[in-house]
Amino acid sequence: MAAKTKTLADLFHETLKDIYYAERKILKTLPKMARAAQSADLKAAFEKHRDETEGHVERLQQVFELLGERVQGKTCDAIEGIVAEGEEIIEEFKGTPALDAGLIASAQAVEHYEITRYGTLKRWAEVLGMDDAANLLDETLGEESMTDGALTRLADASVNESAIVA
Ligand SMILES: [Fe+2]
Ligand SMILES: [Fe+2]
């Protein structure tokens, strides 16, 4: 019995479902991280990225439309794990000077996961000749990278230093 042939288009569709699930999970998680953050700047950064994440979900919905597929997520174990570790940090470091440094670390793990997914999807969209989809994915990729950079700057500017002192 021959296995059904699967192509890059199938892989693209499956990975789109993965990141769609992840973005919706992140949308629910960022407000919790904003509430937990002690630094006003970090709180603001999480709130800003929550708003951007709404746009990421919408862009993915547009990509599903371009594919002619229904909008659908598929459980992403990677994001579940990254978010669970973040929740653990909130619990274990609540009320300590190291909390914000830990929040930044887990937020950057999320951003890097998104960056790898969007980087791959954008390339595949290009190869598949889906230029409109590639542009949408590239816009989000840019915002994920900016967020990652902003978090690094916050960590360098004050958060890491203030986490050292008890
Ligand atoms: Fe995102
Ligand atoms: Fe993000």
Short mmCIF file of C-alpha atoms and ligand atoms in Angstrom, two decimals:
data_model
loop_
_atom_site.label_atom_id
_atom_site.label_comp_id
_atom_site.label_asym_id
_atom_site.label_seq_id
_atom_site.Cartn_x
_atom_site.Cartn_y
_atom_site.Cartn_z
CA MET A 1 0.00 0.00 0.00
CA ALA A 2 1.58 3.27 -1.10
CA ALA A 3 1.68 6.11 1.41
CA LYS A 4 -0.13 9.24 0.33
CA THR A 5 2.35 11.58 -1.31
CA LYS A 6 3.09 14.58 0.82
CA THR A 7 4.73 17.67 -0.55
CA LEU A 8 6.11 20.97 0.63
CA ALA A 9 2.60 22.39 0.31
CA ASP A 10 1.38 19.89 2.93
CA LEU A 11 4.29 20.75 5.19
CA PHE A 12 3.51 24.45 4.78
CA HIS A 13 -0.13 23.90 5.72
CA GLU A 14 0.74 21.77 8.78
CA THR A 15 3.31 24.30 10.01
CA LEU A 16 0.81 27.11 9.52
CA LYS A 17 -1.59 25.29 11.85
CA ASP A 18 1.24 24.90 14.38
CA ILE A 19 2.10 28.61 14.49
CA TYR A 20 -1.58 29.58 14.48
CA TYR A 21 -2.08 27.52 17.63
CA ALA A 22 1.09 29.04 19.11
CA GLU A 23 0.07 32.64 18.39
CA ARG A 24 -3.30 32.15 20.04
CA LYS A 25 -1.62 30.65 23.07
CA ILE A 26 0.80 33.60 23.20
CA LEU A 27 -2.11 36.04 22.94
CA LYS A 28 -3.52 34.55 26.15
CA THR A 29 -0.12 34.40 27.88
CA LEU A 30 1.21 37.93 27.28
CA PRO A 31 -1.34 39.65 29.57
CA LYS A 32 -0.27 37.30 32.39
CA MET A 33 3.35 38.20 31.79
CA ALA A 34 2.49 41.92 31.72
CA ARG A 35 0.70 41.54 35.06
CA ALA A 36 3.65 39.68 36.56
CA ALA A 37 6.33 42.13 35.36
CA GLN A 38 7.72 44.48 38.01
CA SER A 39 9.39 47.01 35.71
CA ALA A 40 6.98 49.48 34.08
CA ASP A 41 9.00 49.34 30.85
CA LEU A 42 8.79 45.56 30.71
CA LYS A 43 5.05 45.66 31.41
CA ALA A 44 4.65 48.13 28.54
CA ALA A 45 6.75 45.97 26.22
CA PHE A 46 4.54 42.93 26.92
CA GLU A 47 1.37 44.98 26.40
CA LYS A 48 2.66 46.40 23.12
CA HIS A 49 3.54 42.93 21.87
CA ARG A 50 0.15 41.59 22.92
CA ASP A 51 -1.43 44.11 20.54
CA GLU A 52 1.00 43.16 17.77
CA THR A 53 0.19 39.49 18.37
CA GLU A 54 -3.48 40.19 17.53
CA GLY A 55 -2.16 41.33 14.15
CA HIS A 56 -0.11 38.12 13.83
CA VAL A 57 -3.23 36.03 14.32
CA GLU A 58 -5.06 38.08 11.69
CA ARG A 59 -2.21 37.78 9.17
CA LEU A 60 -2.20 34.00 9.63
CA GLN A 61 -5.95 33.96 8.99
CA GLN A 62 -5.21 35.77 5.72
CA VAL A 63 -2.57 33.18 4.79
CA PHE A 64 -5.10 30.36 5.37
CA GLU A 65 -7.46 32.25 3.07
CA LEU A 66 -4.78 32.60 0.39
CA LEU A 67 -4.25 28.84 0.64
CA GLY A 68 -7.95 28.22 0.26
CA GLU A 69 -7.97 26.35 3.56
CA ARG A 70 -10.09 26.85 6.65
CA VAL A 71 -8.50 28.60 9.60
CA GLN A 72 -7.38 25.87 11.98
CA GLY A 73 -4.82 25.36 14.72
CA LYS A 74 -3.05 22.18 15.73
CA THR A 75 -1.68 21.67 19.23
CA CYS A 76 1.91 22.85 19.36
CA ASP A 77 3.76 20.99 22.11
CA ALA A 78 6.77 23.28 21.79
CA ILE A 79 4.87 26.44 22.75
CA GLU A 80 2.99 24.59 25.49
CA GLY A 81 6.37 23.64 26.98
CA ILE A 82 7.90 27.10 26.66
CA VAL A 83 4.83 28.74 28.23
CA ALA A 84 4.73 26.15 31.06
CA GLU A 85 8.37 26.95 31.88
CA GLY A 86 7.50 30.66 31.92
CA GLU A 87 4.67 30.02 34.36
CA GLU A 88 7.05 28.08 36.55
CA ILE A 89 9.40 31.07 36.67
CA ILE A 90 6.54 33.39 37.65
CA GLU A 91 5.63 31.04 40.48
CA GLU A 92 9.13 30.38 41.73
CA PHE A 93 10.52 33.93 41.43
CA LYS A 94 7.44 35.95 42.42
CA GLY A 95 8.41 38.87 44.65
CA THR A 96 12.16 38.47 44.02
CA PRO A 97 14.58 40.83 42.22
CA ALA A 98 15.23 38.13 39.58
CA LEU A 99 11.62 37.82 38.38
CA ASP A 100 11.84 40.30 35.48
CA ALA A 101 15.09 38.78 34.19
CA GLY A 102 13.33 35.39 34.18
CA LEU A 103 10.28 36.84 32.40
CA ILE A 104 12.49 38.32 29.69
CA ALA A 105 14.27 35.00 29.26
CA SER A 106 11.03 33.10 28.77
CA ALA A 107 9.58 35.77 26.49
CA GLN A 108 12.70 35.55 24.33
CA ALA A 109 12.32 31.79 24.12
CA VAL A 110 8.83 32.43 22.73
CA GLU A 111 10.10 35.04 20.24
CA HIS A 112 12.85 32.72 19.02
CA TYR A 113 10.34 29.94 18.49
CA GLU A 114 8.21 32.32 16.45
CA ILE A 115 11.23 33.56 14.50
CA THR A 116 12.22 30.04 13.47
CA ARG A 117 8.67 29.20 12.39
CA TYR A 118 8.11 32.43 10.44
CA GLY A 119 11.55 32.21 8.84
CA THR A 120 10.79 28.72 7.57
CA LEU A 121 7.23 29.51 6.47
CA LYS A 122 8.33 32.62 4.61
CA ARG A 123 10.98 30.68 2.67
CA TRP A 124 8.53 27.89 1.85
CA ALA A 125 5.91 30.44 0.70
CA GLU A 126 8.51 31.92 -1.65
CA VAL A 127 9.44 28.52 -3.04
CA LEU A 128 5.76 27.69 -3.50
CA GLY A 129 5.26 30.93 -5.43
CA MET A 130 2.95 32.40 -2.77
CA ASP A 131 4.32 35.92 -2.76
CA ASP A 132 1.41 37.52 -0.89
CA ALA A 133 1.70 34.92 1.87
CA ALA A 134 5.48 35.42 2.00
CA ASN A 135 4.98 39.17 2.48
CA LEU A 136 2.48 38.66 5.31
CA LEU A 137 4.80 36.19 7.04
CA ASP A 138 7.73 38.55 6.58
CA GLU A 139 5.87 41.44 8.24
CA THR A 140 5.25 39.33 11.32
CA LEU A 141 8.82 38.01 11.28
CA GLY A 142 10.02 41.62 11.42
CA GLU A 143 7.87 42.36 14.48
CA GLU A 144 9.07 39.23 16.28
CA SER A 145 12.70 40.21 15.65
CA MET A 146 12.07 43.79 16.84
CA THR A 147 10.48 42.45 20.00
CA ASP A 148 13.41 40.14 20.64
CA GLY A 149 15.79 43.09 20.25
CA ALA A 150 13.70 45.31 22.53
CA LEU A 151 13.76 42.63 25.23
CA THR A 152 17.54 42.33 24.98
CA ARG A 153 17.86 46.10 25.37
CA LEU A 154 15.60 46.08 28.45
CA ALA A 155 17.64 43.28 29.99
CA ASP A 156 20.90 45.12 29.29
CA ALA A 157 19.64 48.55 30.38
CA SER A 158 18.52 47.63 33.88
CA VAL A 159 16.75 44.33 34.43
CA ASN A 160 19.79 42.06 34.66
CA GLU A 161 21.68 44.49 36.91
CA SER A 162 18.78 44.89 39.33
CA ALA A 163 18.36 41.11 39.46
CA ILE A 164 21.83 40.69 40.95
CA VAL A 165 21.13 42.60 44.15
CA ALA A 166 19.17 40.90 46.90
FE FE B 1 3.71 36.50 17.08
FE FE B 2 6.07 37.33 19.38
#
